[in-house]
Short mmCIF file of C-alpha atoms in Angstrom, two decimals:
data_model
loop_
_atom_site.label_atom_id
_atom_site.label_comp_id
_atom_site.label_asym_id
_atom_site.label_seq_id
_atom_site.Cartn_x
_atom_site.Cartn_y
_atom_site.Cartn_z
CA GLY A 1 0.54 -32.25 17.12
CA ALA A 2 1.69 -29.62 13.92
CA VAL A 3 6.05 -28.65 14.84
CA VAL A 4 7.30 -25.42 13.65
CA SER A 5 10.91 -25.27 13.22
CA GLN A 6 12.66 -22.10 13.24
CA HIS A 7 16.84 -21.77 12.32
CA PRO A 8 18.99 -20.16 13.81
CA SER A 9 17.61 -20.04 17.62
CA ARG A 10 20.38 -18.14 18.75
CA VAL A 11 22.80 -15.64 16.65
CA ILE A 12 25.65 -13.50 17.38
CA CYS A 13 25.86 -10.67 14.96
CA LYS A 14 28.04 -7.58 14.47
CA SER A 15 26.63 -4.30 13.78
CA GLY A 16 25.96 -3.76 10.22
CA THR A 17 25.01 -7.26 9.33
CA SER A 18 22.50 -9.25 7.54
CA VAL A 19 21.08 -11.89 9.53
CA LYS A 20 18.61 -14.23 7.89
CA ILE A 21 16.44 -16.18 9.94
CA GLU A 22 13.95 -19.03 8.90
CA CYS A 23 10.64 -20.45 9.60
CA ARG A 24 9.30 -23.50 8.63
CA SER A 25 6.31 -25.86 8.90
CA LEU A 26 7.30 -29.29 9.24
CA ASP A 27 4.77 -31.91 9.26
CA PHE A 28 1.92 -28.96 8.14
CA GLN A 29 0.89 -26.47 4.76
CA ALA A 30 0.92 -23.13 5.73
CA THR A 31 -0.94 -20.96 3.73
CA THR A 32 -0.10 -17.70 5.85
CA MET A 33 2.79 -17.16 8.97
CA PHE A 34 3.50 -14.85 11.40
CA TRP A 35 6.46 -12.70 12.97
CA TYR A 36 6.63 -11.58 16.33
CA ARG A 37 9.28 -10.14 18.04
CA GLN A 38 9.57 -9.90 21.39
CA PHE A 39 12.06 -7.56 24.02
CA PRO A 40 12.64 -8.62 27.94
CA LYS A 41 9.21 -8.78 29.66
CA GLN A 42 7.25 -7.81 26.97
CA SER A 43 4.37 -9.05 24.44
CA LEU A 44 5.09 -10.53 21.95
CA MET A 45 4.66 -8.18 18.75
CA LEU A 46 3.47 -8.83 15.86
CA MET A 47 5.39 -8.16 13.53
CA ALA A 48 4.28 -8.83 9.36
CA THR A 49 1.88 -11.62 8.39
CA SER A 50 2.83 -13.33 4.96
CA ASN A 51 1.41 -15.43 2.84
CA GLU A 52 2.27 -17.78 0.79
CA GLY A 53 3.35 -16.34 -3.09
CA SER A 54 2.43 -12.61 -1.81
CA LYS A 55 3.84 -9.89 0.01
CA ALA A 56 3.48 -9.94 3.44
CA THR A 57 1.60 -7.16 5.33
CA TYR A 58 3.36 -5.90 7.33
CA GLU A 59 2.00 -4.17 11.15
CA GLN A 60 2.40 -0.61 11.26
CA GLY A 61 5.87 1.53 12.72
CA VAL A 62 7.19 -1.93 11.40
CA GLU A 63 9.84 -0.76 8.42
CA LYS A 64 9.61 -3.22 5.43
CA ASP A 65 12.40 -2.81 3.96
CA LYS A 66 14.84 -3.39 7.09
CA PHE A 67 12.55 -6.88 7.79
CA LEU A 68 12.68 -8.26 4.72
CA ILE A 69 10.41 -11.22 4.62
CA ASN A 70 9.62 -13.47 1.77
CA HIS A 71 6.79 -16.70 1.51
CA ALA A 72 8.10 -18.51 -1.45
CA SER A 73 6.69 -21.86 0.09
CA LEU A 74 3.58 -23.61 1.94
CA THR A 75 6.55 -24.15 4.58
CA LEU A 76 9.24 -21.54 4.06
CA SER A 77 9.40 -18.35 5.54
CA THR A 78 12.38 -16.42 5.86
CA LEU A 79 12.51 -12.81 7.40
CA THR A 80 15.89 -11.24 6.91
CA VAL A 81 16.53 -8.41 9.95
CA THR A 82 19.29 -5.73 7.52
CA SER A 83 21.69 -3.97 8.30
CA ALA A 84 21.32 -4.68 12.28
CA HIS A 85 21.72 -2.58 14.65
CA PRO A 86 22.09 -3.20 18.86
CA GLU A 87 18.81 -1.62 19.04
CA ASP A 88 17.20 -4.91 17.15
CA SER A 89 18.78 -7.59 19.36
CA SER A 90 15.20 -9.44 20.72
CA PHE A 91 13.38 -12.74 20.48
CA TYR A 92 11.85 -13.28 16.86
CA ILE A 93 9.17 -16.35 16.85
CA CYS A 94 7.14 -17.22 13.67
CA SER A 95 3.99 -19.38 13.67
CA ALA A 96 1.95 -21.05 11.23
CA ARG A 97 -1.49 -21.77 10.70
CA PRO A 98 -2.59 -24.47 8.36
CA VAL A 99 -3.72 -24.65 4.88
CA ALA A 100 -7.38 -26.14 6.13
CA GLY A 101 -7.61 -22.23 7.95
CA GLN A 102 -7.66 -23.40 11.85
CA GLU A 103 -7.63 -20.53 13.84
CA THR A 104 -4.73 -21.71 15.78
CA GLN A 105 -1.89 -20.89 14.69
CA TYR A 106 1.94 -23.43 16.21
CA PHE A 107 4.59 -21.36 16.85
CA GLY A 108 8.59 -21.96 16.62
CA PRO A 109 11.05 -22.30 18.97
CA GLY A 110 12.78 -19.11 18.34
CA THR A 111 15.64 -17.03 16.73
CA ARG A 112 17.59 -14.69 19.70
CA LEU A 113 19.43 -12.53 18.48
CA LEU A 114 22.09 -9.87 19.77
CA VAL A 115 23.44 -7.80 17.51
CA LEU A 116 26.31 -6.48 19.26
CA ARG B 1 -2.62 1.40 25.13
CA LYS B 2 -1.79 -1.62 25.02
CA GLU B 3 -4.74 -3.57 23.15
CA VAL B 4 -4.35 -6.31 26.36
CA GLU B 5 -3.50 -5.96 30.11
CA GLN B 6 -2.32 -7.90 32.63
CA ASP B 7 -0.84 -7.92 35.91
CA PRO B 8 2.15 -8.48 34.93
CA GLY B 9 2.90 -9.90 39.02
CA PRO B 10 4.97 -12.11 39.71
CA PHE B 11 2.14 -14.10 41.85
CA ASN B 12 4.57 -16.29 44.59
CA VAL B 13 2.41 -19.74 45.75
CA PRO B 14 2.15 -22.85 47.40
CA GLU B 15 2.29 -26.17 46.54
CA GLY B 16 -1.85 -26.91 46.00
CA ALA B 17 -2.29 -23.47 45.88
CA THR B 18 -4.94 -21.52 44.17
CA VAL B 19 -3.94 -18.66 41.78
CA ALA B 20 -6.73 -16.23 40.07
CA PHE B 21 -5.22 -13.30 37.84
CA ASN B 22 -7.02 -12.07 34.95
CA CYS B 23 -5.96 -9.17 31.72
CA THR B 24 -8.30 -6.66 30.02
CA TYR B 25 -8.55 -6.12 26.07
CA SER B 26 -9.43 -3.34 24.45
CA ASN B 27 -10.17 -4.01 21.27
CA SER B 28 -13.84 -4.93 21.66
CA ALA B 29 -13.62 -6.46 17.29
CA SER B 30 -12.00 -9.64 19.16
CA GLN B 31 -13.40 -12.41 18.96
CA SER B 32 -11.76 -15.26 20.62
CA PHE B 33 -9.20 -15.83 23.68
CA PHE B 34 -6.89 -17.83 24.96
CA TRP B 35 -4.40 -17.94 27.43
CA TYR B 36 -0.17 -19.00 26.44
CA ARG B 37 1.76 -19.97 28.72
CA GLN B 38 5.38 -19.01 27.81
CA ASP B 39 8.85 -20.03 29.46
CA CYS B 40 11.63 -18.84 30.12
CA ARG B 41 13.36 -18.44 26.86
CA LYS B 42 10.85 -19.88 25.64
CA GLU B 43 8.08 -19.73 22.66
CA PRO B 44 4.49 -19.64 23.83
CA LYS B 45 2.06 -22.89 24.07
CA LEU B 46 -1.30 -23.00 23.79
CA LEU B 47 -2.67 -23.50 27.29
CA MET B 48 -6.13 -23.27 26.77
CA SER B 49 -9.18 -21.23 24.50
CA VAL B 50 -11.66 -19.35 27.05
CA TYR B 51 -15.56 -18.80 25.56
CA SER B 52 -18.48 -16.68 26.99
CA SER B 53 -19.67 -19.88 29.19
CA GLY B 54 -16.22 -21.09 31.34
CA ASN B 55 -14.01 -23.60 30.30
CA GLU B 56 -12.70 -26.13 32.51
CA ASP B 57 -9.08 -28.00 31.54
CA GLY B 58 -7.97 -30.14 34.08
CA ARG B 59 -7.27 -27.81 37.16
CA PHE B 60 -7.26 -24.55 34.86
CA THR B 61 -10.59 -22.62 34.95
CA ALA B 62 -11.16 -19.87 31.84
CA GLN B 63 -13.44 -17.07 32.53
CA LEU B 64 -14.50 -14.32 29.71
CA ASN B 65 -16.48 -11.93 29.86
CA ARG B 66 -16.91 -9.74 26.99
CA ALA B 67 -19.42 -7.06 28.32
CA SER B 68 -16.24 -5.86 31.44
CA GLN B 69 -13.79 -7.89 28.01
CA TYR B 70 -12.75 -9.09 30.66
CA ILE B 71 -10.85 -12.35 31.42
CA SER B 72 -9.46 -14.89 34.29
CA LEU B 73 -7.19 -17.97 34.79
CA LEU B 74 -7.45 -19.85 38.09
CA ILE B 75 -5.12 -22.69 38.83
CA ARG B 76 -6.07 -25.25 41.53
CA ASP B 77 -3.91 -27.55 43.42
CA SER B 78 -1.45 -25.03 41.81
CA LYS B 79 2.80 -27.98 41.00
CA LEU B 80 5.39 -26.68 40.71
CA SER B 81 5.65 -27.22 37.50
CA ASP B 82 2.85 -24.40 36.87
CA SER B 83 5.91 -21.67 36.73
CA ALA B 84 5.55 -20.16 33.71
CA THR B 85 3.85 -17.18 32.47
CA TYR B 86 1.04 -16.28 30.68
CA LEU B 87 -0.23 -14.99 28.70
CA CYS B 88 -3.27 -13.38 27.27
CA VAL B 89 -4.20 -12.93 24.56
CA ALA B 90 -7.02 -11.69 22.31
CA SER B 91 -7.57 -12.35 18.43
CA GLU B 92 -9.96 -10.66 16.15
CA GLY B 93 -9.13 -12.82 13.14
CA TYR B 94 -6.66 -14.35 13.22
CA LYS B 95 -4.41 -11.06 14.94
CA LEU B 96 -3.27 -12.76 18.08
CA SER B 97 -2.57 -9.44 21.04
CA PHE B 98 -1.10 -10.78 23.38
CA GLY B 99 -0.58 -9.61 27.19
CA ALA B 100 2.36 -9.33 28.85
CA GLY B 101 2.37 -12.16 30.57
CA THR B 102 2.10 -12.21 35.18
CA THR B 103 4.37 -14.46 36.46
CA VAL B 104 3.11 -17.23 38.24
CA THR B 105 6.02 -19.30 40.47
CA VAL B 106 4.66 -21.88 42.70
CA ARG B 107 7.71 -22.89 45.91
CA ALA B 108 7.66 -26.07 47.02
#
């Protein structure tokens, strides 16, 4: 089956630092990758949609200057949380949709971010 | 109002029991529907798609009522390994809207 990896799986950082999270599709090419955030006991919330080679589309309420997304290739998208604060602590999950345009999204294992 | 609403539970059931729960969605333009399973501190994994005619996958049965905008999941002969949070998902195009999940705990 399709495999999506994320790195790092867990990160603890000080307030004010920036954190980069990588999302890779390992055995397929993905024109579209999605970034979600999940707070404890809440639903996954779509933050942004990234298409290879173009600017990401952010959901309402998500600051594009704070959450920088780069989708440089068909197998890699990165999310950078700039100047992280404790309220950014969350579970960040990416998903990827194959080039063939299937409806299915394959999820990465998630990155748990704790900002002190 | 949340796009997808679910009873958070928890549903605590003994092994072998049947458990059923549902969700409602507010976006009438939603085209596809799914149930995902999420284990503690892990990513969601697709359990099954949901079709208007109702569909079954082993011990799992899903139903969709478009008129009422209501989706259900029934688990028969519960196993300990069924303990998880079940996420109801409605999609419009590529955009997935997740419910907050229903927690099921199966006890021995």
